[in-house]
CSV table of C-alpha atoms in Angstrom, one decimal:
chain,number,residue,atom,x,y,z
A,1,MET,CA,-7.7,37.2,127.2
A,2,ALA,CA,-9.9,34.2,127.8
A,3,ASP,CA,-9.4,32.5,131.1
A,4,THR,CA,-8.2,29.0,130.0
A,5,GLU,CA,-7.6,27.7,133.5
A,6,THR,CA,-10.0,25.0,134.5
A,7,SER,CA,-11.4,25.3,137.9
A,8,VAL,CA,-12.8,22.1,139.4
A,9,SER,CA,-14.5,22.9,142.7
A,10,ALA,CA,-17.1,20.6,144.1
A,11,ARG,CA,-20.6,22.0,144.4
A,12,SER,CA,-23.3,19.9,146.0
A,13,PRO,CA,-26.7,19.7,144.3
A,14,LEU,CA,-28.4,21.4,147.3
A,15,ALA,CA,-25.7,24.0,148.1
A,16,GLY,CA,-28.2,26.7,147.0
A,17,HIS,CA,-30.8,25.4,149.5
A,18,ALA,CA,-28.5,25.5,152.6
A,19,ALA,CA,-29.6,28.9,153.9
A,20,ARG,CA,-33.3,28.1,153.4
A,21,PHE,CA,-32.9,24.7,155.1
A,22,ALA,CA,-31.2,26.4,158.1
A,23,ALA,CA,-33.9,29.1,158.3
A,24,ALA,CA,-36.7,26.6,158.2
A,25,THR,CA,-35.0,24.5,160.9
A,26,ARG,CA,-34.6,27.6,163.1
A,27,ARG,CA,-38.2,28.8,162.6
A,28,SER,CA,-39.7,25.3,163.4
A,29,GLY,CA,-38.3,25.7,166.9
A,30,GLY,CA,-37.0,22.1,166.9
A,31,ALA,CA,-40.0,20.4,165.3
A,32,VAL,CA,-38.1,19.6,162.1
A,33,ARG,CA,-34.5,19.7,161.1
A,34,LEU,CA,-33.6,19.9,157.4
A,35,ALA,CA,-30.1,19.8,156.0
A,36,GLU,CA,-28.1,18.4,153.2
A,37,LEU,CA,-25.5,15.8,153.9
A,38,PRO,CA,-23.3,16.5,150.9
A,39,TYR,CA,-20.6,14.3,149.3
A,40,LEU,CA,-21.3,11.1,151.1
A,41,ALA,CA,-19.3,8.2,149.7
A,42,GLN,CA,-21.8,5.8,148.0
A,43,ILE,CA,-20.7,2.5,146.5
A,44,ASP,CA,-23.1,0.2,144.7
A,45,VAL,CA,-22.3,-3.5,145.4
A,46,ARG,CA,-23.8,-6.4,143.4
A,47,LEU,CA,-22.9,-9.9,144.2
A,48,ASP,CA,-24.3,-13.4,145.1
A,49,PRO,CA,-25.5,-13.1,148.7
A,50,LYS,CA,-24.6,-16.8,149.2
A,51,GLY,CA,-21.2,-16.7,147.6
A,52,PRO,CA,-17.8,-16.1,149.1
A,53,ALA,CA,-17.7,-12.5,147.9
A,54,ALA,CA,-20.6,-11.6,150.4
A,55,ASP,CA,-18.5,-13.0,153.3
A,56,ALA,CA,-15.4,-11.1,152.1
A,57,VAL,CA,-17.3,-7.8,151.8
A,58,GLY,CA,-18.8,-8.4,155.3
A,59,LEU,CA,-15.2,-8.9,156.7
A,60,ALA,CA,-14.0,-5.7,154.9
A,61,LEU,CA,-16.9,-3.6,156.3
A,62,GLY,CA,-16.8,-5.2,159.7
A,63,PHE,CA,-20.5,-6.2,159.5
A,64,PRO,CA,-22.4,-8.6,157.3
A,65,LEU,CA,-24.4,-7.3,154.4
A,66,PRO,CA,-28.1,-7.3,155.3
A,67,THR,CA,-30.1,-10.1,153.6
A,68,GLN,CA,-33.5,-9.1,154.9
A,69,PRO,CA,-35.3,-6.9,152.4
A,70,ASN,CA,-35.4,-3.2,153.1
A,71,THR,CA,-33.0,-3.2,156.1
A,72,VAL,CA,-29.9,-1.2,156.8
A,73,VAL,CA,-26.9,-2.1,158.9
A,74,HIS,CA,-24.6,0.6,160.4
A,75,GLY,CA,-21.2,0.1,161.8
A,76,GLY,CA,-17.6,1.2,161.6
A,77,GLY,CA,-18.3,4.5,159.9
A,78,SER,CA,-20.3,3.1,157.1
A,79,SER,CA,-23.7,1.7,156.4
A,80,ALA,CA,-25.0,-1.0,154.0
A,81,LEU,CA,-28.5,-0.5,152.7
A,82,TRP,CA,-30.4,-3.4,151.0
A,83,LEU,CA,-31.4,-2.4,147.5
A,84,GLY,CA,-32.3,-5.8,146.1
A,85,PRO,CA,-31.6,-9.5,146.7
A,86,ASP,CA,-28.2,-9.1,145.1
A,87,GLU,CA,-27.6,-5.4,145.4
A,88,TRP,CA,-26.5,-3.1,148.3
A,89,LEU,CA,-25.6,0.5,148.7
A,90,VAL,CA,-22.6,1.1,151.0
A,91,VAL,CA,-22.6,4.6,152.3
A,92,GLY,CA,-19.5,6.1,154.0
A,93,ARG,CA,-18.3,9.4,155.2
A,94,PRO,CA,-17.5,12.2,152.8
A,95,GLY,CA,-14.0,11.9,151.3
A,96,THR,CA,-13.8,8.1,151.8
A,97,ARG,CA,-15.1,7.0,148.4
A,98,ALA,CA,-11.9,6.0,146.8
A,99,GLU,CA,-10.7,4.2,149.9
A,100,LEU,CA,-14.1,2.5,150.4
A,101,GLU,CA,-14.3,1.4,146.8
A,102,GLY,CA,-10.8,0.1,146.8
A,103,ARG,CA,-11.4,-1.8,150.0
A,104,LEU,CA,-14.5,-3.5,148.7
A,105,ARG,CA,-13.0,-4.2,145.3
A,106,GLU,CA,-10.0,-5.8,146.9
A,107,ALA,CA,-12.3,-7.9,149.1
A,108,VAL,CA,-14.4,-9.3,146.2
A,109,GLY,CA,-11.2,-10.1,144.3
A,110,ASP,CA,-11.9,-12.3,141.3
A,111,GLU,CA,-15.4,-13.4,142.4
A,112,PRO,CA,-18.3,-12.4,140.1
A,113,ALA,CA,-19.3,-9.1,141.6
A,114,ALA,CA,-19.7,-5.4,140.7
A,115,VAL,CA,-18.4,-2.6,142.9
A,116,VAL,CA,-19.2,0.8,141.5
A,117,ASP,CA,-18.7,4.3,142.9
A,118,ILE,CA,-22.0,6.1,142.4
A,119,SER,CA,-21.4,8.9,144.9
A,120,ALA,CA,-22.4,11.5,142.3
A,121,GLN,CA,-25.7,9.9,141.5
A,122,ARG,CA,-27.5,10.9,144.7
A,123,THR,CA,-27.2,13.4,147.4
A,124,ALA,CA,-28.5,12.9,150.9
A,125,LEU,CA,-30.9,15.0,152.9
A,126,LEU,CA,-31.3,14.8,156.6
A,127,VAL,CA,-34.9,15.1,157.7
A,128,ALA,CA,-35.0,14.9,161.5
A,129,GLY,CA,-37.0,16.1,164.5
A,130,PRO,CA,-40.2,15.1,166.2
A,131,ARG,CA,-42.3,16.1,163.2
A,132,SER,CA,-40.1,14.5,160.5
A,133,ARG,CA,-42.4,11.5,160.0
A,134,ASP,CA,-45.4,13.9,159.5
A,135,LEU,CA,-43.4,15.9,157.1
A,136,LEU,CA,-42.4,12.9,154.9
A,137,SER,CA,-45.9,11.5,155.2
A,138,HIS,CA,-47.2,14.4,153.2
A,139,GLY,CA,-45.7,12.9,150.1
A,140,CYS,CA,-44.9,9.2,150.9
A,141,ALA,CA,-47.4,6.4,150.9
A,142,LEU,CA,-45.3,4.1,153.2
A,143,ASP,CA,-46.3,3.7,156.9
A,144,LEU,CA,-43.4,5.5,158.6
A,145,HIS,CA,-44.6,4.7,162.1
A,146,PRO,CA,-41.8,3.2,164.2
A,147,ARG,CA,-43.7,-0.1,164.6
A,148,SER,CA,-43.4,-0.7,160.9
A,149,PHE,CA,-40.5,1.5,159.9
A,150,GLY,CA,-38.3,1.7,162.9
A,151,ALA,CA,-34.6,1.6,163.5
A,152,GLY,CA,-32.7,-0.5,161.0
A,153,ARG,CA,-35.3,-0.1,158.2
A,154,CYS,CA,-34.8,1.4,154.8
A,155,ALA,CA,-36.9,1.6,151.6
A,156,GLN,CA,-36.8,2.6,148.0
A,157,THR,CA,-40.0,4.4,147.3
A,158,LEU,CA,-41.6,7.6,145.9
A,159,LEU,CA,-41.5,10.8,147.9
A,160,ALA,CA,-43.6,13.5,146.2
A,161,ARG,CA,-43.4,11.3,143.0
A,162,ALA,CA,-39.5,11.4,143.1
A,163,GLN,CA,-37.6,8.2,143.5
A,164,VAL,CA,-35.8,8.2,146.8
A,165,VAL,CA,-34.1,5.8,149.2
A,166,LEU,CA,-35.3,6.4,152.7
A,167,ALA,CA,-33.3,5.1,155.7
A,168,VAL,CA,-34.0,5.5,159.4
A,169,ARG,CA,-31.1,7.2,161.1
A,170,ASP,CA,-29.3,5.0,163.7
A,171,GLU,CA,-30.5,7.0,166.7
A,172,LEU,CA,-33.3,7.0,169.2
A,173,LYS,CA,-34.6,10.3,168.1
A,174,PRO,CA,-36.7,10.3,164.9
A,175,GLY,CA,-34.8,11.1,161.8
A,176,PHE,CA,-34.3,9.9,158.3
A,177,TRP,CA,-31.8,10.0,155.5
A,178,VAL,CA,-33.4,10.8,152.2
A,179,LEU,CA,-31.1,9.8,149.3
A,180,VAL,CA,-32.3,11.4,146.1
A,181,ARG,CA,-30.9,11.7,142.6
A,182,SER,CA,-28.9,14.8,142.1
A,183,SER,CA,-31.1,16.1,139.3
A,184,PHE,CA,-34.2,15.7,141.5
A,185,ALA,CA,-32.6,17.2,144.6
A,186,GLY,CA,-33.6,20.8,143.9
A,187,TYR,CA,-37.2,19.8,143.3
A,188,LEU,CA,-37.3,17.7,146.4
A,189,GLY,CA,-35.6,20.4,148.5
A,190,ASP,CA,-38.3,22.9,147.4
A,191,TRP,CA,-41.0,20.4,148.0
A,192,LEU,CA,-39.7,19.6,151.6
A,193,LEU,CA,-39.6,23.3,152.4
A,194,ASP,CA,-43.1,23.8,151.1
A,195,ALA,CA,-44.4,20.7,152.9
A,196,ALA,CA,-42.8,21.9,156.2
A,197,THR,CA,-44.6,25.2,156.1
A,198,GLU,CA,-47.1,24.2,158.8
A,199,TYR,CA,-44.2,23.3,161.1
A,200,THR,CA,-42.0,26.3,160.3
A,201,GLY,CA,-44.6,29.0,159.7
A,202,ALA,CA,-45.0,31.0,156.5
A,203,VAL,CA,-41.9,32.5,155.0
B,1,MET,CA,-55.1,2.5,143.1
B,2,LEU,CA,-54.0,-1.1,143.3
B,3,LEU,CA,-52.0,-2.2,146.3
B,4,ILE,CA,-49.5,-4.7,144.9
B,5,PRO,CA,-47.5,-7.0,147.2
B,6,CYS,CA,-43.9,-7.1,145.9
B,7,PRO,CA,-42.5,-10.5,146.9
B,8,TRP,CA,-39.4,-8.7,148.2
B,9,CYS,CA,-40.7,-5.4,149.5
B,10,GLY,CA,-44.2,-6.1,150.6
B,11,PRO,CA,-47.4,-4.1,149.6
B,12,ARG,CA,-46.7,-0.9,147.7
B,13,ASP,CA,-48.8,1.5,145.6
B,14,GLU,CA,-49.4,0.6,142.0
B,15,ALA,CA,-47.6,3.8,141.0
B,16,GLU,CA,-44.3,2.1,142.0
B,17,TYR,CA,-44.7,-0.7,139.4
B,18,THR,CA,-44.4,-1.3,135.7
B,19,TYR,CA,-46.7,-3.8,134.0
B,20,GLY,CA,-45.0,-6.4,131.9
B,21,GLY,CA,-47.8,-8.3,130.1
B,22,GLN,CA,-48.6,-11.9,130.3
B,23,ALA,CA,-46.2,-14.1,132.1
B,24,HIS,CA,-44.7,-17.5,131.1
B,25,VAL,CA,-44.7,-16.8,127.3
B,26,PRO,CA,-41.8,-19.1,126.2
B,27,TYR,CA,-39.3,-17.7,123.6
B,28,PRO,CA,-39.3,-20.0,120.6
B,29,GLN,CA,-36.5,-22.6,120.6
B,30,ASP,CA,-35.4,-21.8,117.0
B,31,PRO,CA,-37.0,-18.5,115.8
B,32,ALA,CA,-35.3,-18.6,112.4
B,33,SER,CA,-37.1,-21.7,111.4
B,34,LEU,CA,-40.5,-20.6,112.6
B,35,PRO,CA,-43.3,-20.1,110.0
B,36,ASP,CA,-44.5,-16.5,109.9
B,37,GLU,CA,-47.8,-17.4,111.4
B,38,GLU,CA,-46.3,-19.0,114.5
B,39,TRP,CA,-43.8,-16.1,114.9
B,40,GLY,CA,-46.7,-13.7,114.7
B,41,ARG,CA,-48.5,-15.8,117.3
B,42,TYR,CA,-45.5,-15.6,119.6
B,43,LEU,CA,-45.2,-11.8,119.1
B,44,PHE,CA,-48.8,-10.6,119.2
B,45,HIS,CA,-51.2,-13.2,120.5
B,46,ARG,CA,-51.8,-13.1,124.3
B,47,ALA,CA,-54.4,-14.5,126.6
B,48,ASN,CA,-57.3,-12.2,127.4
B,49,PRO,CA,-59.2,-14.0,130.1
B,50,LYS,CA,-61.9,-12.8,132.4
B,51,GLY,CA,-60.6,-14.2,135.6
B,52,PRO,CA,-57.2,-15.2,137.0
B,53,HIS,CA,-54.3,-14.0,134.7
B,54,ALA,CA,-50.6,-14.7,135.3
B,55,GLU,CA,-48.7,-11.5,134.5
B,56,ARG,CA,-45.3,-9.9,134.9
B,57,TRP,CA,-44.7,-6.8,137.1
B,58,CYS,CA,-41.6,-4.9,137.8
B,59,HIS,CA,-41.1,-2.9,141.1
B,60,THR,CA,-39.6,0.0,139.2
B,61,ALA,CA,-39.5,2.6,142.0
B,62,GLY,CA,-38.4,0.0,144.6
B,63,CYS,CA,-36.2,-3.0,144.4
B,64,ARG,CA,-36.4,-3.0,140.5
B,65,ARG,CA,-37.0,-6.8,140.4
B,66,TRP,CA,-39.4,-8.5,138.0
B,67,PHE,CA,-41.8,-10.9,139.5
B,68,ASN,CA,-45.0,-12.7,138.6
B,69,ALA,CA,-48.5,-12.1,139.9
B,70,VAL,CA,-51.8,-13.8,139.4
B,71,ARG,CA,-54.5,-11.1,139.1
B,72,ASP,CA,-58.2,-11.6,138.6
B,73,THR,CA,-58.9,-9.3,135.6
B,74,ALA,CA,-62.6,-9.0,136.5
B,75,THR,CA,-62.1,-7.9,140.1
B,76,ASN,CA,-58.5,-6.6,140.1
B,77,GLN,CA,-57.9,-8.8,143.1
B,78,LEU,CA,-54.3,-10.1,143.4
B,79,LEU,CA,-54.5,-13.8,144.0
B,80,ALA,CA,-50.8,-14.7,144.3
B,81,VAL,CA,-47.3,-13.2,143.8
B,82,TYR,CA,-44.2,-15.2,143.3
B,83,ARG,CA,-40.6,-14.4,142.4
B,84,ALA,CA,-39.1,-14.8,138.9
B,85,GLY,CA,-38.0,-18.4,138.4
B,86,GLU,CA,-40.5,-19.8,140.9
B,87,PRO,CA,-43.0,-22.3,139.6
B,88,ARG,CA,-46.2,-21.0,138.1
B,89,LEU,CA,-49.2,-20.5,140.4
B,90,ALA,CA,-52.8,-20.7,139.3
B,91,GLY,CA,-53.9,-18.3,141.9
B,92,GLY,CA,-55.9,-19.0,145.0
B,93,GLU,CA,-53.5,-21.6,146.4
B,94,ALA,CA,-51.4,-20.7,149.4
B,95,ASN,CA,-47.8,-20.0,148.3
B,96,GLY,CA,-46.5,-19.7,151.8
B,97,ARG,CA,-46.6,-15.9,151.7
B,98,ASP,CA,-49.4,-13.8,153.1
B,99,LEU,CA,-50.0,-11.3,150.4
B,100,PHE,CA,-50.6,-8.4,152.7
B,101,ALA,CA,-48.6,-9.3,155.8
């Protein structure tokens, strides 16, 4: 008899890469650290940065939305990344997406604004370690040196020809978030493992 | 590859952008009443200068905003960039923004 029961179990786009990421991290001896950060809550917020909705969202998050292009503000368990002059990506911990979306939607009220849950659009990769800048530079034209891309910076750009959102992790040690579309995640995961060969040794 | 300064994100590789053709082409006030020749002129006729050319670009792989740029078609030098809605620049004049800051 056919099994008619539906099973809905979450599976992250890079679940199949976890073992290889862990092995590469181990082999690099601390030079690079690769891991997926699955199921982050990601809410796209579009509103007038000078309108009352911007202030309301700032109050709801506990910090104001960044108005400087390509900057990110962290605080209170969530982060807000500048995506455009009227667009932000609010990133929260896994499992908080409904709560975060509800909180932001309540904050904007009837003001002209859009609050959309896009958690499934992208997955996040952690690329950390002292050689993480060198690793990303193999496929990214941006100057990732701390003097031009230091703490509090983020950017939407191309990494190995795939569209990504790069954000500097809010720590003293070098490390980045790489947010990539779910359908490109497998390709980018393979590319990162390949580009990291010189730091991890051949497989 | 051209290094194009997005008015929001700063200089980025040409590969991140989409070209949008000549800028400041006004949509006809009343298209239905236009004679065919003028409608055809609006649709198909564009300036083809050797020298400064105001054109539209979109930062597709970045902030996804459209903006205008003045580019010298002979040298590929970008003379000015300005955000959509800002007044037209002829190129060469300072627009308060260092192109490659």
